[in-house]
Coordinates of C-alpha atoms in Angstrom, one line a residue:
X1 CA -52.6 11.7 -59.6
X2 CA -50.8 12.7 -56.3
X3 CA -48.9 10.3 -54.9
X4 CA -50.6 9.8 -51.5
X5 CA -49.0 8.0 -49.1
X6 CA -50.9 6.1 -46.8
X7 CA -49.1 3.3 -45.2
X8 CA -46.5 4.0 -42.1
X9 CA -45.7 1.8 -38.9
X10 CA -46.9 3.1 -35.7
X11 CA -48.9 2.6 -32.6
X12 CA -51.0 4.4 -30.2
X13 CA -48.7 6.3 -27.3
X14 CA -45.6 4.5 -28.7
X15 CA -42.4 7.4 -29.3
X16 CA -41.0 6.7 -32.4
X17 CA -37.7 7.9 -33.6
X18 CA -38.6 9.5 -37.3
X19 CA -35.4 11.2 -38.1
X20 CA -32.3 12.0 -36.0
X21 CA -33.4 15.0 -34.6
X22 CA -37.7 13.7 -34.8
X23 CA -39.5 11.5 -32.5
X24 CA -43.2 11.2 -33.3
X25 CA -46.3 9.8 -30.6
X26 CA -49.7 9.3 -32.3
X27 CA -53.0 10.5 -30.4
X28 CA -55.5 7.7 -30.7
X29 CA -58.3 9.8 -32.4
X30 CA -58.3 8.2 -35.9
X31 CA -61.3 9.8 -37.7
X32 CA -62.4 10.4 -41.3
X33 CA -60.4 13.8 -41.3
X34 CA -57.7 12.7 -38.8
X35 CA -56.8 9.7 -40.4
X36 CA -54.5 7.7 -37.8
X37 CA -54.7 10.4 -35.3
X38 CA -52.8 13.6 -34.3
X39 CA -48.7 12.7 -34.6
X40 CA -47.3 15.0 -32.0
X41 CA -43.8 15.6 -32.9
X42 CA -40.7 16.1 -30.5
X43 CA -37.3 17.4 -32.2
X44 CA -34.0 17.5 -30.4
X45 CA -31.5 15.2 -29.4
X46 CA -32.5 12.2 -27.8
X47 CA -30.5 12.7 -24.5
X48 CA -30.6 12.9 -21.0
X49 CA -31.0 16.9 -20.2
X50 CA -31.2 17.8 -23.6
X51 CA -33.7 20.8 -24.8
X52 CA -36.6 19.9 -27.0
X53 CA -39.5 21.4 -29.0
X54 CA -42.8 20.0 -29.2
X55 CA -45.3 20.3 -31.9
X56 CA -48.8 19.8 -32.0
X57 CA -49.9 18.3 -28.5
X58 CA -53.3 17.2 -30.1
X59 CA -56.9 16.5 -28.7
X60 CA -57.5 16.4 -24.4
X61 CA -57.3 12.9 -24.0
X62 CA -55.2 11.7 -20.8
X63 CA -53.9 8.6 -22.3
X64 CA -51.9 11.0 -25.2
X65 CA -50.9 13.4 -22.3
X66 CA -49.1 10.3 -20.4
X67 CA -47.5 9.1 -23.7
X68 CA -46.0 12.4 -24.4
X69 CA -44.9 13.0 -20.7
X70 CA -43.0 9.3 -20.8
X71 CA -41.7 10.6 -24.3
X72 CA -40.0 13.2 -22.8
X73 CA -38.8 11.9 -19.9
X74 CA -35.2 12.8 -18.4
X75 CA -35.2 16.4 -21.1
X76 CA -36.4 19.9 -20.7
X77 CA -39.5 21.1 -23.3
X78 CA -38.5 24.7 -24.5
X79 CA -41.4 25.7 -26.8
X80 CA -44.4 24.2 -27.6
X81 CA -45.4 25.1 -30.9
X82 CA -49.3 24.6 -32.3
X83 CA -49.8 25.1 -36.2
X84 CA -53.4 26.0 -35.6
X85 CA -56.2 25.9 -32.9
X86 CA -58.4 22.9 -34.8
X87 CA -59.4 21.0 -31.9
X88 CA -57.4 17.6 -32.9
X89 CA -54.4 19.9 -32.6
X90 CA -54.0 22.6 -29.8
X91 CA -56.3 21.8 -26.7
X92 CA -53.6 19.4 -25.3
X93 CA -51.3 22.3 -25.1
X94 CA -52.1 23.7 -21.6
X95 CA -51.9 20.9 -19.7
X96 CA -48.8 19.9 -21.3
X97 CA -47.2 22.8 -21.1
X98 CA -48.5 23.3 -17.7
X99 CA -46.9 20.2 -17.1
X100 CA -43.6 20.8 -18.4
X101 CA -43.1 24.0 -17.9
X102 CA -42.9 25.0 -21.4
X103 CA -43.9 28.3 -23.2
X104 CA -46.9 27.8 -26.2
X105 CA -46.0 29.4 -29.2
X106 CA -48.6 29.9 -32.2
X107 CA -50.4 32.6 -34.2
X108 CA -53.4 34.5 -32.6
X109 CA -56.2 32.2 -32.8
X110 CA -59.2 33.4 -34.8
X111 CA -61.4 36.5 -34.0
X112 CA -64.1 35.5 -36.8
X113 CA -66.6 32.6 -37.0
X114 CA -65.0 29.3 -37.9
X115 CA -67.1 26.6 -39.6
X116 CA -70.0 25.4 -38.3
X117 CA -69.8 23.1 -35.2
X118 CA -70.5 19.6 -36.2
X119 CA -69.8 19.7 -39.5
X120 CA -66.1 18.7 -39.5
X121 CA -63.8 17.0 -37.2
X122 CA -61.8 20.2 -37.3
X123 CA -63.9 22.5 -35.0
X124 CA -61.9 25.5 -33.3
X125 CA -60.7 25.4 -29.7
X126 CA -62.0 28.2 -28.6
X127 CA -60.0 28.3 -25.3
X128 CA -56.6 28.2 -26.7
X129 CA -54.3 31.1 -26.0
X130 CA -50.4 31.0 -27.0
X131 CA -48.1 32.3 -24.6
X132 CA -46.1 33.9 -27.6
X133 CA -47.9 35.0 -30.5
X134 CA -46.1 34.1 -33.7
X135 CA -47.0 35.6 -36.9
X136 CA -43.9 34.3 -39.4
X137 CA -40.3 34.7 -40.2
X138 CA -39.2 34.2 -36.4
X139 CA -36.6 32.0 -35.7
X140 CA -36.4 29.7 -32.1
X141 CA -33.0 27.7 -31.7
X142 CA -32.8 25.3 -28.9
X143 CA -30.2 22.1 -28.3
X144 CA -28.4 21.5 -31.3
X145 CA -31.7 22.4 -33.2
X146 CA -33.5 25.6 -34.8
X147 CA -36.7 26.2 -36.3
X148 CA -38.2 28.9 -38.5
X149 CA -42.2 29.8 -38.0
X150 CA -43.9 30.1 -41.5
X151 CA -47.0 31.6 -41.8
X152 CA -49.3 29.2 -44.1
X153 CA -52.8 30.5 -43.9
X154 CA -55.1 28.6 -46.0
X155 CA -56.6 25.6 -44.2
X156 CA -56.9 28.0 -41.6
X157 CA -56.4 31.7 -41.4
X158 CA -54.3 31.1 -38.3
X159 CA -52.1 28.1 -39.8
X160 CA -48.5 28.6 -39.1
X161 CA -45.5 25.7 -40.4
X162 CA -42.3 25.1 -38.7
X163 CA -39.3 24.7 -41.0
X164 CA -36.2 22.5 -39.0
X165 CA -33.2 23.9 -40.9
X166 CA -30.5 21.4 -39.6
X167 CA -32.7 18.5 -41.7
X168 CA -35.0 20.8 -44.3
X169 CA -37.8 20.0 -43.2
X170 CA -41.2 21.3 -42.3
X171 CA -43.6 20.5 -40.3
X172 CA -46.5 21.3 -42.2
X173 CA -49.4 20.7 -39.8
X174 CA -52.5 20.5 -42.1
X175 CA -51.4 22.5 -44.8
X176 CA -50.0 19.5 -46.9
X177 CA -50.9 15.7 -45.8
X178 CA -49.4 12.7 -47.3
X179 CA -52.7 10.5 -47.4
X180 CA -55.3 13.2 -48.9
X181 CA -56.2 16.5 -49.7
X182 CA -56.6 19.1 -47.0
X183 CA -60.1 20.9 -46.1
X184 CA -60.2 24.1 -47.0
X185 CA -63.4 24.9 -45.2
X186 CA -64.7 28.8 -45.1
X187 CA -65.3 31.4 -43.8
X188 CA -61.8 31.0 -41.6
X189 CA -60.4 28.6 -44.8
X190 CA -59.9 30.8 -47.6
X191 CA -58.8 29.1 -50.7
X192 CA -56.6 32.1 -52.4
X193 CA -54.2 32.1 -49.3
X194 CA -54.3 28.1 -49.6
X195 CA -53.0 28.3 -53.0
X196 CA -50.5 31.5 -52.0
X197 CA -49.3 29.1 -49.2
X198 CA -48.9 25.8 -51.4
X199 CA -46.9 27.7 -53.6
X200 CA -44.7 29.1 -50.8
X201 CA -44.0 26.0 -49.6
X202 CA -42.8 24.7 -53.1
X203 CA -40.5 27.6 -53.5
X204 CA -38.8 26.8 -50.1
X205 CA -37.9 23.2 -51.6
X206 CA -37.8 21.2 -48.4
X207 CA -36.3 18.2 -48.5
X208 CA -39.7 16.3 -45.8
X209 CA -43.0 17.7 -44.8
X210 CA -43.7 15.9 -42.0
X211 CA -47.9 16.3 -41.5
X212 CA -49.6 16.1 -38.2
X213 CA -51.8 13.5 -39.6
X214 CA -50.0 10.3 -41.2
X215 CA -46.5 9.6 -42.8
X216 CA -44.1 12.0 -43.8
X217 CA -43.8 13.3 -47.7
X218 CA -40.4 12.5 -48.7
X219 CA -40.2 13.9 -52.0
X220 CA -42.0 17.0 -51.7
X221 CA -41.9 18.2 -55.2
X222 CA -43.5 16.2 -57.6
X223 CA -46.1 16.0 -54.8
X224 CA -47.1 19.4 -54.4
X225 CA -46.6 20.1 -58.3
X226 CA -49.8 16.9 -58.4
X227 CA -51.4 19.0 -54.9
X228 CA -51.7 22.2 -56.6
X229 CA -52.6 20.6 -59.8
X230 CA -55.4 18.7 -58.2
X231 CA -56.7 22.1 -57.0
X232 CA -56.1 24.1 -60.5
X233 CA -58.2 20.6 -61.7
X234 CA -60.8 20.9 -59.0
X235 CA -61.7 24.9 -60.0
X236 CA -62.1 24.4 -63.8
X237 CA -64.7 21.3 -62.8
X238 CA -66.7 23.9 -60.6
X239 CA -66.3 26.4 -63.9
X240 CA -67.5 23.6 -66.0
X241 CA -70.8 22.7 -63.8
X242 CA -71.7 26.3 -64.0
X243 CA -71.1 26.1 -67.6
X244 CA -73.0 22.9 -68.0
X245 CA -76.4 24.9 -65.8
X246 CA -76.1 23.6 -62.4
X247 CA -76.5 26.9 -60.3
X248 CA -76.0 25.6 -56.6
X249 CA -73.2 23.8 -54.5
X250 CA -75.4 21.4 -53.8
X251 CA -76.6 20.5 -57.4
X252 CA -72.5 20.6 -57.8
X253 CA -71.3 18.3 -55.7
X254 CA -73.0 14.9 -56.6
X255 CA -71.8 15.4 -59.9
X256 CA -67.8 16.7 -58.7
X257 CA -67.6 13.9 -55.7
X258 CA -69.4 10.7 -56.9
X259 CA -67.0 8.7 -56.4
X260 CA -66.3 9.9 -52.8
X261 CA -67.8 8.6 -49.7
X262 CA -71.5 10.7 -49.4
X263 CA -70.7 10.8 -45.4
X264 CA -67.9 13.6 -46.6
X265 CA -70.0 15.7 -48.8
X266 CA -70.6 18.2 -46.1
X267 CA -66.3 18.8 -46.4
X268 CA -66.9 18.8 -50.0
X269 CA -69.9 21.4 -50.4
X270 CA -67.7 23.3 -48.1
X271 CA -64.6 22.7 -50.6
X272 CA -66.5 24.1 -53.9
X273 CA -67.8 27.1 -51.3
X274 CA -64.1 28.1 -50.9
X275 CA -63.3 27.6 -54.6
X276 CA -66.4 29.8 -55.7
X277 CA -65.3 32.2 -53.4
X278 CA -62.1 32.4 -54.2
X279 CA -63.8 32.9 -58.6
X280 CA -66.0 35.2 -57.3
X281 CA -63.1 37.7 -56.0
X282 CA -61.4 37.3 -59.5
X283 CA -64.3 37.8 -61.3
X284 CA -65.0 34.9 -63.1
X285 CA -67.8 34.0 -61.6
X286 CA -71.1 35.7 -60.2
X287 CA -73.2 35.5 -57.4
X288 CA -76.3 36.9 -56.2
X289 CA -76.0 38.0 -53.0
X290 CA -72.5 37.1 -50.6
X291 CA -70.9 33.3 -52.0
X292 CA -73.0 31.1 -49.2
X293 CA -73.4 27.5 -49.1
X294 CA -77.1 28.3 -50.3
X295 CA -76.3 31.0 -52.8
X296 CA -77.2 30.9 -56.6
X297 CA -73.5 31.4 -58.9
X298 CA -73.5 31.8 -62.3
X299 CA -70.7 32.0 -64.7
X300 CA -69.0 35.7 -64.5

């Protein structure tokens, strides 16, 4: 079982201080894929002229614009920094930045088709450019604070983590969240790189994630051993429907999500789309045609 965490105090447009060099404001935009809303994350000192990096300015909603600007009041944003261009996390960015002065930094945002519109709360913002394309490894220092850009492509093929080395920590966007699985939702989610990224982020043995959506993960090990278990888990139950004669993701998914909510079968057909995928590359399973939501599989 992975040890979700789902309890943490907050409220709306309030700047909390998370960790000495962490402040975090919440975006009032809770939401069946969201959670509690977007946390929008500040890290530097908390001192009059001091430099500081924002991440994640969220959706465009004024009243989260005003929090953020009172949250920084009396400092000097630096860098904004977006993990992805999912709509609950980078079309703040240009007004804030517009308003602060500060330079957007993030990967290049996607030149293929994206999920379909309405089907998740995650649709692309297709009007977000970075100032500064990132695309891993670089390293931004500011006051009394430095953070390393980490390519985690997965959830999105333009997903990039921040890793704060004075505290070990990442900021993990929507890679890894502490209160449930993440949507890995194709043809921009691709569940190979999900799995290449999860175990990246194991191997770097930070000491916090700190996801855009809910409380932090303070014991990251044993909870991303249980994540990438729960995925491993999740692929040999797709293998086993195929064995069992169901042909179709939707003849799949009653049987692999009973126990979830029907409202979120749409993620989860989209789920088992990204796993089949991912069986059909490696051979073990077949398809006629390209691996659609519609298509027929069959055991390879």
């Amino acid at each position: 079982m992975i040890p979700f965490v789902r309890e943490f105090d907050f409220e709306y447009g309030r700047r909390d201080q998370v960790s000495p060099l962490i402040q975090r404001v919440v975006a009032n935009n809770p939401g069946p894929f969201t959670f509690t809303g977007t946390g929008t994350y500040i890290v530097g000192r908390d001192a009059p002229g001091a430099g500081v990096a924002v991440i994640d300015p969220g959706p465009l909603d004024e009243a989260h614009l005003g929090a953020l600007m009172a949250a920084v009041e009396g400092r000097t944003v630096s860098h904004v920094l977006v993990t992805h261009t999912h709509r609950d996390h980078a079309p703040l960015a240009r007004p804030f930045a517009e308003r602060t002065g500060a330079v957007i930094l993030a990967m290049q945002p996607p030149r293929r088709e994206t999920h379909a519109s309405g089907t998740l709360d995650e649709d692309e913002d297709g009007t977000f450019r970075p100032g500064v394309i990132l695309t891993g490894g670089e390293r931004l220092e500011g006051d009394g604070w430095t953070i390393t850009a980490m390519a985690t492509p997965g959830h999105a093929s333009n997903h990039m983590a921040f890793g704060l080395e004075e505290e070990n920590a990442l900021f993990c966007g929507d890679h890894v969240m502490g209160w449930s699985t993440t949507v890995v939702a194709p043809p921009d989610g691709d569940m190979a790189h999900y799995m290449a990224s999860v175990d990246a982020v194991i191997a770097a043995d930070f000491a916090t994630l700190w996801p855009t959506h809910g409380a932090p993960v303070t014991n990251p090990a044993p909870f991303l051993a249980a994540y990438r278990a729960h995925r491993l888990e999740r692929e040999a139950q797709v293998l086993a429907r195929l064995a069992a004669g169901d042909r179709t993701i939707a003849a799949m998914v009653p049987a692999l999500y009973a126990a979830v909510d029907p409202r979120l079968w749409p993620a989860a057909n989209l789920s088992v789309q990204a796993h089949l995928i991912k069986l059909v590359k490696e051979g073990r399973v077949a398809v006629e045609g390209e691996p659609t939501l519609d298509a027929v599989y069959a055991p390879g």
